[in-house]
Short mmCIF file of C-alpha atoms in Angstrom, two decimals:
data_model
loop_
_atom_site.label_atom_id
_atom_site.label_comp_id
_atom_site.label_asym_id
_atom_site.label_seq_id
_atom_site.Cartn_x
_atom_site.Cartn_y
_atom_site.Cartn_z
CA MET A 1 5.20 17.30 -29.32
CA GLU A 2 3.85 14.17 -28.10
CA HIS A 3 0.23 13.59 -26.42
CA LYS A 4 0.61 14.15 -22.77
CA PHE A 5 -0.08 11.24 -20.48
CA ASN A 6 -3.63 11.89 -18.72
CA PHE A 7 -2.87 10.65 -14.87
CA PHE A 8 -6.55 11.24 -13.88
CA GLN A 9 -8.15 9.29 -16.55
CA GLN A 10 -6.96 6.06 -15.60
CA TRP A 11 -7.76 3.20 -13.02
CA TYR A 12 -6.01 2.77 -9.79
CA PRO A 13 -6.42 0.31 -6.88
CA LEU A 14 -6.78 2.02 -3.74
CA SER A 15 -6.61 -0.74 -1.22
CA PRO A 16 -7.40 -4.58 -0.72
CA VAL A 17 -10.95 -4.96 -0.27
CA GLU A 18 -10.28 -7.24 2.91
CA ASP A 19 -8.48 -4.33 4.58
CA LEU A 20 -11.39 -1.71 4.39
CA ALA A 21 -13.68 -0.97 7.04
CA LEU A 22 -17.40 -1.80 6.81
CA ASP A 23 -18.87 0.20 9.62
CA LYS A 24 -16.92 3.52 8.99
CA PRO A 25 -15.59 5.50 6.26
CA THR A 26 -12.10 5.53 5.27
CA SER A 27 -9.84 8.31 4.18
CA VAL A 28 -7.32 8.04 1.32
CA THR A 29 -5.19 10.31 -0.98
CA LEU A 30 -4.58 9.77 -4.51
CA LEU A 31 -2.82 12.39 -7.13
CA GLY A 32 -3.06 15.00 -4.48
CA LEU A 33 -6.95 14.34 -3.99
CA ARG A 34 -8.39 13.62 -0.66
CA LEU A 35 -11.07 10.83 -1.03
CA VAL A 36 -13.21 8.93 1.09
CA ILE A 37 -13.94 5.21 0.84
CA TRP A 38 -17.26 3.76 2.55
CA LYS A 39 -19.71 1.05 2.15
CA PRO A 40 -23.43 1.74 1.98
CA LYS A 41 -25.74 -0.74 3.78
CA SER A 42 -27.68 -1.20 0.84
CA SER A 43 -24.67 -1.87 -1.48
CA PRO A 44 -22.45 -4.90 -1.91
CA SER A 45 -19.69 -2.64 -2.92
CA PHE A 46 -17.80 0.10 -1.60
CA ARG A 47 -18.24 3.77 -2.73
CA VAL A 48 -15.75 6.61 -3.48
CA PHE A 49 -16.38 10.28 -3.04
CA LEU A 50 -14.42 13.46 -2.90
CA ASP A 51 -13.60 13.85 0.90
CA GLN A 52 -15.52 17.25 1.04
CA CYS A 53 -18.93 17.83 2.31
CA PRO A 54 -20.79 20.31 -0.31
CA HIS A 55 -22.14 22.31 2.77
CA ARG A 56 -19.06 23.56 3.95
CA LEU A 57 -16.11 21.27 2.96
CA ALA A 58 -15.75 19.31 5.91
CA PRO A 59 -14.13 15.87 5.48
CA LEU A 60 -16.64 13.32 5.11
CA SER A 61 -13.84 10.74 6.31
CA GLU A 62 -14.66 12.20 9.67
CA GLY A 63 -18.20 11.31 9.31
CA ARG A 64 -20.22 8.08 10.16
CA ILE A 65 -22.39 5.42 8.55
CA ASP A 66 -25.86 6.36 10.03
CA GLU A 67 -27.42 3.24 11.65
CA LYS A 68 -30.99 3.70 10.27
CA THR A 69 -30.48 4.91 6.72
CA GLY A 70 -27.17 3.28 6.00
CA ASN A 71 -25.98 6.44 4.61
CA LEU A 72 -22.70 8.57 4.99
CA MET A 73 -23.42 11.35 7.54
CA CYS A 74 -21.15 14.42 7.62
CA SER A 75 -20.10 14.89 11.33
CA TYR A 76 -20.22 18.75 11.17
CA HIS A 77 -23.65 19.32 10.38
CA GLY A 78 -25.23 16.10 9.77
CA TRP A 79 -26.05 16.42 6.08
CA GLN A 80 -26.58 12.60 4.58
CA PHE A 81 -25.67 11.42 1.60
CA ASP A 82 -26.60 8.15 -0.12
CA LYS A 83 -24.59 5.68 -2.54
CA GLN A 84 -24.97 7.97 -5.39
CA GLY A 85 -23.80 11.01 -3.62
CA ILE A 86 -27.21 12.59 -3.51
CA CYS A 87 -27.94 14.70 -0.40
CA THR A 88 -30.89 12.98 1.44
CA HIS A 89 -31.21 14.88 4.62
CA ILE A 90 -30.22 18.26 5.99
CA PRO A 91 -31.22 18.50 9.71
CA GLN A 92 -31.04 22.53 9.55
CA ALA A 93 -33.73 22.67 6.50
CA GLU A 94 -36.61 24.57 7.54
CA ASN A 95 -38.42 23.26 4.36
CA PRO A 96 -38.21 19.51 3.48
CA GLU A 97 -38.60 20.34 -0.18
CA MET A 98 -35.14 22.19 -0.06
CA VAL A 99 -33.44 18.77 -0.09
CA SER A 100 -35.54 17.19 -2.88
CA ASN A 101 -35.43 20.29 -4.92
CA ASN A 102 -31.65 20.63 -4.94
CA LYS A 103 -30.55 17.30 -5.58
CA ASP A 104 -28.06 18.24 -8.42
CA ASN A 105 -26.56 21.22 -6.29
CA PHE A 106 -26.32 19.37 -2.87
CA CYS A 107 -24.57 16.40 -4.15
CA THR A 108 -21.08 15.12 -3.48
CA VAL A 109 -18.63 14.47 -6.11
CA THR A 110 -18.73 10.85 -6.63
CA LEU A 111 -16.11 8.85 -8.46
CA PRO A 112 -16.30 5.69 -10.73
CA VAL A 113 -15.41 2.46 -8.82
CA GLY A 114 -14.72 -1.10 -9.61
CA GLN A 115 -14.16 -4.26 -7.49
CA GLU A 116 -11.85 -7.09 -9.07
CA GLN A 117 -9.03 -9.19 -8.13
CA ASP A 118 -9.63 -8.52 -4.37
CA LEU A 119 -9.08 -4.84 -5.00
CA LEU A 120 -11.14 -1.67 -4.78
CA TRP A 121 -10.29 0.45 -7.85
CA VAL A 122 -11.16 4.08 -8.61
CA TRP A 123 -11.35 6.68 -11.55
CA PRO A 124 -10.19 10.06 -10.14
CA ASP A 125 -11.92 12.12 -12.90
CA ALA A 126 -15.53 12.47 -12.13
CA LYS A 127 -16.12 14.22 -15.21
CA SER A 128 -15.20 11.23 -17.52
CA SER A 129 -17.23 8.68 -16.06
CA GLU A 130 -18.40 7.43 -19.50
CA GLN A 131 -14.84 6.94 -20.60
CA ALA A 132 -14.13 4.84 -17.28
CA ALA A 133 -17.06 2.71 -18.06
CA ASN A 134 -15.52 1.93 -21.38
CA THR A 135 -11.85 1.58 -20.18
CA PRO A 136 -10.74 -1.89 -18.53
CA LEU A 137 -9.20 -2.30 -15.36
CA PRO A 138 -5.50 -2.89 -15.47
CA LEU A 139 -5.60 -6.33 -14.08
CA SER A 140 -3.05 -9.01 -13.87
CA PRO A 141 -3.53 -12.16 -15.72
CA GLN A 142 -1.42 -13.86 -12.87
CA LEU A 143 -4.35 -13.27 -10.39
CA ASP A 144 -6.92 -15.91 -12.08
CA THR A 145 -8.35 -18.62 -9.85
CA THR A 146 -9.59 -20.42 -12.94
CA LYS A 147 -5.76 -21.19 -13.84
CA GLY A 148 -5.04 -22.36 -10.31
CA PHE A 149 -3.40 -19.10 -8.82
CA VAL A 150 -3.35 -18.08 -5.35
CA TRP A 151 -2.25 -14.90 -3.87
CA SER A 152 -1.96 -12.73 -0.84
CA SER A 153 -1.87 -8.76 -0.82
CA TYR A 154 0.10 -5.88 0.98
CA VAL A 155 -0.27 -2.33 1.25
CA ARG A 156 2.05 0.47 2.23
CA ASP A 157 2.66 4.16 2.33
CA LEU A 158 6.05 5.32 1.10
CA GLU A 159 7.87 8.27 1.98
CA TYR A 160 9.28 8.88 -1.67
CA ASP A 161 7.67 10.05 -4.86
CA TRP A 162 5.85 7.87 -7.46
CA GLN A 163 8.34 8.17 -10.24
CA ILE A 164 11.33 7.04 -7.77
CA LEU A 165 8.84 3.96 -6.87
CA VAL A 166 8.52 2.73 -10.31
CA GLU A 167 12.17 3.24 -10.88
CA ASN A 168 12.89 0.85 -7.99
CA VAL A 169 10.36 -1.72 -8.94
CA ALA A 170 11.67 -1.84 -12.45
CA ASP A 171 15.11 -2.56 -11.38
CA PRO A 172 15.54 -6.25 -10.42
CA SER A 173 19.57 -5.74 -9.99
CA HIS A 174 19.28 -4.10 -6.44
CA VAL A 175 17.33 -7.13 -4.74
CA PRO A 176 20.54 -8.99 -3.81
CA PHE A 177 22.03 -6.02 -2.30
CA ALA A 178 18.99 -3.65 -0.82
CA HIS A 179 17.41 -7.01 0.47
CA HIS A 180 20.30 -9.07 1.67
CA GLY A 181 19.28 -11.64 3.70
CA VAL A 182 15.74 -11.21 3.31
CA GLN A 183 15.06 -11.56 -0.33
CA GLY A 184 18.37 -11.82 -1.85
CA ASP A 185 22.14 -12.67 -1.12
CA ARG A 186 24.81 -10.18 -2.23
CA THR A 187 27.53 -12.87 -2.54
CA LYS A 188 25.44 -14.48 -5.29
CA ALA A 189 24.77 -11.51 -7.19
CA ARG A 190 24.90 -11.62 -11.02
CA PRO A 191 24.28 -9.68 -13.95
CA ILE A 192 20.72 -9.59 -15.11
CA PRO A 193 20.67 -8.43 -18.94
CA ILE A 194 17.31 -7.10 -19.73
CA LYS A 195 15.93 -6.73 -23.00
CA ILE A 196 12.92 -4.50 -24.08
CA LEU A 197 10.40 -6.46 -26.04
CA GLN A 198 8.21 -3.71 -26.62
CA SER A 199 7.58 0.14 -25.88
CA THR A 200 4.42 2.02 -26.50
CA PRO A 201 2.66 4.81 -24.94
CA ASN A 202 0.44 2.46 -22.81
CA LEU A 203 2.74 -0.46 -22.59
CA ILE A 204 6.29 -1.38 -21.55
CA GLU A 205 7.47 -4.84 -21.76
CA ALA A 206 10.95 -6.37 -21.07
CA ALA A 207 12.39 -9.85 -20.46
CA THR A 208 15.18 -10.97 -18.19
CA VAL A 209 17.99 -13.27 -19.64
CA GLY A 210 18.65 -16.07 -17.10
CA PRO A 211 17.79 -19.48 -15.72
CA PHE A 212 14.03 -18.46 -15.17
CA GLU A 213 11.96 -16.87 -17.96
CA THR A 214 10.69 -13.72 -16.23
CA VAL A 215 8.65 -10.98 -18.01
CA ILE A 216 8.29 -7.44 -16.57
CA THR A 217 5.15 -5.59 -17.52
CA PHE A 218 4.64 -1.68 -16.98
CA GLU A 219 1.07 -0.61 -17.90
CA PRO A 220 1.09 2.80 -17.01
CA PRO A 221 0.38 4.77 -14.56
CA CYS A 222 0.25 1.79 -12.13
CA ARG A 223 0.71 -1.74 -12.91
CA LEU A 224 4.13 -2.96 -12.73
CA GLU A 225 4.52 -6.94 -12.47
CA TYR A 226 7.11 -9.66 -12.86
CA ALA A 227 5.89 -12.84 -14.34
CA ILE A 228 8.31 -15.68 -13.52
CA LYS A 229 8.01 -19.20 -15.05
CA PHE A 230 10.22 -22.31 -13.56
CA GLY A 231 11.24 -25.51 -15.26
CA ASN A 232 8.94 -26.49 -18.00
CA ALA A 233 6.82 -23.21 -17.28
CA GLU A 234 4.14 -25.33 -15.40
CA LYS A 235 5.11 -23.54 -12.12
CA GLN A 236 4.54 -19.92 -12.12
CA ALA A 237 4.94 -16.98 -9.53
CA GLY A 238 4.28 -13.35 -9.75
CA LEU A 239 4.85 -10.08 -8.21
CA VAL A 240 2.23 -7.83 -9.06
CA THR A 241 2.47 -4.21 -7.99
CA TYR A 242 0.65 -0.78 -8.23
CA CYS A 243 2.36 2.16 -7.90
CA ILE A 244 0.00 4.83 -6.88
CA PRO A 245 1.02 8.78 -6.77
CA VAL A 246 -0.32 10.45 -3.63
CA SER A 247 1.05 13.60 -3.35
CA PRO A 248 4.64 15.00 -4.02
CA GLY A 249 7.24 12.90 -2.06
CA LYS A 250 4.81 10.33 -1.11
CA SER A 251 3.37 7.26 -2.83
CA ARG A 252 1.76 3.81 -2.08
CA ILE A 253 2.45 0.36 -3.17
CA VAL A 254 -0.28 -2.05 -3.52
CA ALA A 255 1.42 -5.45 -3.82
CA GLN A 256 -0.11 -8.74 -4.72
CA PHE A 257 2.17 -12.12 -4.62
CA SER A 258 0.89 -14.89 -6.92
CA ARG A 259 1.77 -18.68 -7.48
CA ASN A 260 0.24 -21.86 -8.93
CA PHE A 261 2.08 -24.02 -6.65
CA ALA A 262 2.53 -24.70 -2.99
CA LYS A 263 -0.89 -23.94 -2.30
CA THR A 264 -0.98 -25.43 1.00
CA LEU A 265 1.95 -23.40 2.15
CA HIS A 266 0.41 -20.19 1.00
CA ARG A 267 -2.93 -21.15 3.22
CA LEU A 268 -0.82 -22.30 6.27
CA ILE A 269 1.07 -18.90 6.70
CA PRO A 270 -1.04 -16.06 8.30
CA ARG A 271 -0.95 -12.94 6.09
CA TRP A 272 0.19 -11.06 9.08
CA TRP A 273 3.22 -13.04 9.74
CA ASP A 274 4.32 -12.60 5.96
CA HIS A 275 3.82 -8.87 6.35
CA LEU A 276 6.01 -8.94 9.51
CA SER A 277 8.61 -11.35 8.65
CA GLU A 278 9.38 -10.23 5.13
CA ARG A 279 7.12 -7.70 3.37
CA ASN A 280 7.76 -4.84 5.66
CA GLU A 281 11.44 -5.55 5.80
CA ILE A 282 11.70 -5.38 2.08
CA ILE A 283 10.27 -2.11 1.96
CA ASP A 284 12.36 -0.99 5.16
CA GLY A 285 15.65 -1.90 3.00
CA ASP A 286 14.40 0.50 0.10
CA MET A 287 12.76 3.10 2.01
CA VAL A 288 16.21 4.38 3.96
CA LEU A 289 17.74 4.55 0.40
CA LEU A 290 15.19 5.97 -1.86
CA GLN A 291 14.06 8.91 -0.12
CA GLN A 292 17.83 10.17 0.13
CA GLN A 293 18.09 9.23 -3.52
CA GLU A 294 15.04 11.44 -4.58
CA TYR A 295 16.68 14.56 -2.58
CA PHE A 296 19.85 14.14 -4.44
CA LEU A 297 18.02 13.62 -7.90
CA GLN A 298 16.26 16.88 -6.98
CA GLN A 299 19.30 18.67 -6.37
CA THR A 300 20.87 18.07 -9.53
CA GLN A 301 17.50 18.38 -11.90
CA SER A 302 17.59 22.24 -11.78
CA SER A 303 20.92 22.08 -14.01
CA GLN A 304 21.01 18.66 -15.47
CA SER A 305 18.54 15.61 -16.53
CA TRP A 306 18.53 12.11 -15.07
CA LYS A 307 20.88 11.07 -18.02
CA SER A 308 23.71 13.41 -16.46
CA SER A 309 22.93 12.41 -12.94
CA TYR A 310 22.66 8.93 -13.36
CA LYS A 311 25.36 6.34 -14.68
CA LEU A 312 23.77 3.65 -16.20
CA PRO A 313 26.46 1.57 -18.54
CA THR A 314 24.73 -2.29 -17.83
CA SER A 315 21.97 -3.90 -19.50
CA SER A 316 20.65 -4.34 -16.08
CA ASP A 317 19.50 -0.88 -16.22
CA ARG A 318 17.83 -0.93 -19.62
CA LEU A 319 14.11 -0.96 -17.95
CA VAL A 320 14.99 2.12 -15.79
CA ILE A 321 16.04 3.85 -18.84
CA GLU A 322 13.06 2.87 -20.91
CA TYR A 323 10.88 3.90 -17.88
CA ARG A 324 12.61 7.45 -17.81
CA ASN A 325 12.39 7.88 -21.51
CA TRP A 326 8.61 7.33 -21.22
CA PHE A 327 8.11 9.62 -18.17
CA ASP A 328 10.23 12.33 -20.32
CA LYS A 329 8.52 11.85 -23.38
CA TYR A 330 4.54 11.37 -22.46
CA CYS A 331 4.43 13.04 -18.97
CA GLN A 332 7.24 15.74 -19.56
CA GLY A 333 9.04 14.53 -16.56
CA GLU A 334 6.36 15.44 -13.84
CA LEU A 335 3.21 14.70 -12.38
CA PRO A 336 0.31 16.67 -12.77
CA TRP A 337 0.24 18.31 -9.18
CA ASN A 338 -0.32 21.80 -10.35
CA GLN A 339 -3.68 20.59 -11.84
CA VAL A 340 -4.87 20.03 -7.86
CA GLY A 341 -3.42 23.24 -6.95
CA ILE A 342 -0.37 21.77 -5.16
CA ILE A 343 3.00 23.98 -5.62
CA VAL A 344 5.88 21.30 -5.52
CA PRO A 345 9.18 22.64 -3.68
CA GLU A 346 12.12 22.56 -6.13
CA ILE A 347 13.97 20.30 -3.15
CA ARG A 348 12.55 18.62 -0.07
CA ASN A 349 14.70 17.95 2.85
CA ILE A 350 15.74 14.81 3.82
CA ASN A 351 14.07 13.47 6.85
CA ASP A 352 16.56 11.94 9.31
CA ASN A 353 14.09 10.73 11.69
CA ARG A 354 14.18 6.92 10.97
CA GLU A 355 11.26 6.38 13.37
CA GLN A 356 9.10 8.47 11.03
CA VAL A 357 10.66 7.45 7.83
CA LEU A 358 10.32 3.56 8.84
CA ASP A 359 6.98 3.94 10.80
CA ARG A 360 5.49 0.51 9.93
CA TYR A 361 2.32 1.65 11.89
CA LYS A 362 1.20 4.58 10.23
CA GLN A 363 2.53 3.38 6.80
CA HIS A 364 1.10 -0.21 7.12
CA THR A 365 -0.35 -1.83 10.42
CA GLN A 366 -3.12 0.72 10.70
CA HIS A 367 -4.23 -0.11 7.07
CA CYS A 368 -3.75 -3.62 7.20
CA SER A 369 -6.95 -5.84 8.82
CA SER A 370 -4.71 -8.99 9.38
CA CYS A 371 -1.79 -7.10 11.11
CA ARG A 372 -4.22 -4.88 13.09
CA ARG A 373 -6.14 -8.06 14.47
CA ALA A 374 -2.90 -9.83 15.16
CA LEU A 375 -1.53 -6.82 17.07
CA LYS A 376 -4.64 -6.74 19.15
CA VAL A 377 -4.24 -10.65 19.95
CA VAL A 378 -0.76 -9.94 20.80
CA GLN A 379 -1.59 -7.23 23.32
CA ARG A 380 -4.12 -9.35 24.88
CA LEU A 381 -1.92 -12.20 25.28
CA GLN A 382 0.77 -9.96 27.03
CA GLY A 383 -1.75 -8.76 29.75
CA GLY A 384 -2.88 -12.40 30.22
CA LEU A 385 0.57 -13.85 30.62
CA LEU A 386 1.68 -11.17 32.99
CA ILE A 387 -1.63 -11.72 34.95
CA TYR A 388 -0.93 -15.69 35.04
CA PHE A 389 2.71 -14.99 36.24
CA ALA A 390 1.67 -12.52 39.03
CA ILE A 391 -1.35 -14.88 40.17
CA THR A 392 0.98 -18.05 40.25
CA VAL A 393 3.62 -16.29 41.97
CA CYS A 394 0.99 -15.23 44.78
CA ALA A 395 -0.53 -18.62 44.81
CA VAL A 396 2.76 -20.50 45.27
CA ALA A 397 3.83 -18.22 48.31
CA LEU A 398 0.70 -19.07 49.91
CA LEU A 399 1.30 -22.79 49.40
CA SER A 400 2.36 -24.96 52.52
CA ASP A 401 5.91 -26.00 52.73
CA THR A 402 4.87 -29.80 51.32
CA LEU A 403 2.73 -28.57 48.52
CA ARG A 404 5.48 -25.99 47.36
CA ILE A 405 7.73 -28.67 46.44
CA GLN A 406 5.02 -30.97 45.05
CA LEU A 407 2.74 -28.42 43.25
CA GLY A 408 4.67 -25.04 43.67
CA LEU A 409 7.89 -26.11 41.55
CA PRO A 410 5.98 -27.17 38.58
CA LEU A 411 3.59 -23.90 38.88
CA MET A 412 6.73 -21.69 39.11
CA VAL A 413 8.30 -23.30 35.87
CA THR A 414 5.07 -22.25 34.01
CA ALA A 415 4.96 -18.97 35.49
CA LEU A 416 8.27 -18.31 34.37
CA LEU A 417 7.89 -19.80 30.81
CA SER A 418 4.90 -17.22 30.66
CA LEU A 419 7.11 -14.59 31.60
CA GLY A 420 9.37 -15.37 28.87
CA ALA A 421 6.57 -15.61 26.42
CA TYR A 422 5.41 -12.24 27.47
CA ALA A 423 8.92 -10.90 27.23
CA TRP A 424 9.11 -12.03 23.61
CA LEU A 425 6.08 -10.74 22.54
CA LYS A 426 6.53 -7.32 24.24
CA PHE A 427 10.21 -6.89 23.14
CA TRP A 428 10.54 -8.73 19.83
CA LEU A 429 7.25 -9.29 18.28
CA THR A 430 5.39 -6.20 19.17
CA PRO A 431 7.89 -3.55 17.83
CA ARG A 432 7.61 -5.45 14.37
CA PHE A 433 4.12 -3.66 14.13
CA TYR A 434 5.56 -0.36 14.61
CA PHE A 435 9.45 0.29 14.08
CA VAL A 436 12.55 -1.65 13.20
CA ASP A 437 15.40 0.24 11.96
CA TYR A 438 17.06 -1.04 8.96
CA ILE A 439 20.74 -0.75 9.11
CA HIS A 440 22.41 -1.86 5.65
CA ALA A 441 25.78 -1.84 7.17
CA GLN A 442 24.93 -4.53 9.80
CA ARG A 443 23.19 -6.91 7.33
#
């Protein structure tokens, strides 16, 4: 029997650093573990603890960062913890020595962390911190500023399992169809032959045969990236994704889009507009398909394997087959939910509520600092435009007949323009931060 892959003794990116709050703790789930991210005032980097106060297991993510000490305070009873997780203050302690004499007993569970390539990384096994220190982060060679690369980041929670997410990203042939009109064109779809360059317990590498030299790398458990070279290979672009297992039927994608050309255009396009106009639509197009695919696959797993359920006759499916074989061989076809006390139901129901399945606000906007700021600006603009329209109409009504023609007419034109701008912001732009239905038949 092959050695089983250990999901807990690996590095995972939790979030782009730019999206993390500096003034309050943030909750996140990884492999069924509830974690809390926070930044001590005395530290240049973030810290990650198990999201449980050792006192009575209240969530530390509901706590606050104390203004005086800069430590993480539990909101239940006010216990405080420093950047190493050591308890520094218990308001209920009759004897101050109680705290200093029980440092090892009253501490939180702290996890090894790293900050590289604009991401916050965590090692979810607190007992193997020495191994974590000796294990390099699964960084992408495409995110290297010394080689002229620029990139933007994106994160979104997904309504399907990690194994389905990896399978999807490893399949370039779905793009012209699932993302028609966004990132592909179904009328121009063609075969994408794939050949496996190497396959080991810790790395699968493949290449596509076509006009552009593309290498696809899967470094388990999360890094899955495309390196694309154009022409004489001086121009390079990449899709670097990290597929994060959250809980049964839930996953998270952290994506970075890199290139070493058109850098001015990269700087001119706001990050939030890139998310609204393209990234969210791509995820939406997959989401409505994959959460149902997962359900149908689970239905068949009690009686047959994926090898019987799937029909994979073409070379385009080669990487999916290689990944599935890896998952069977080294993970026995399952994620380690039982190690964190999670009982996985045999079949999870299809969620037919599309507003929940495609909830951009809960899945992305609330996590993305750029989209949160843009949404606030849009909401303020709506209020300002509406106020301007109302004041202008009232002012014109008070003008004399002579002034209404000379001054009132131009003012009414600007008032109507402001009303049009308000309508565009409210009915077209604002919904894109929350929910836009994705109907493939209408694409």
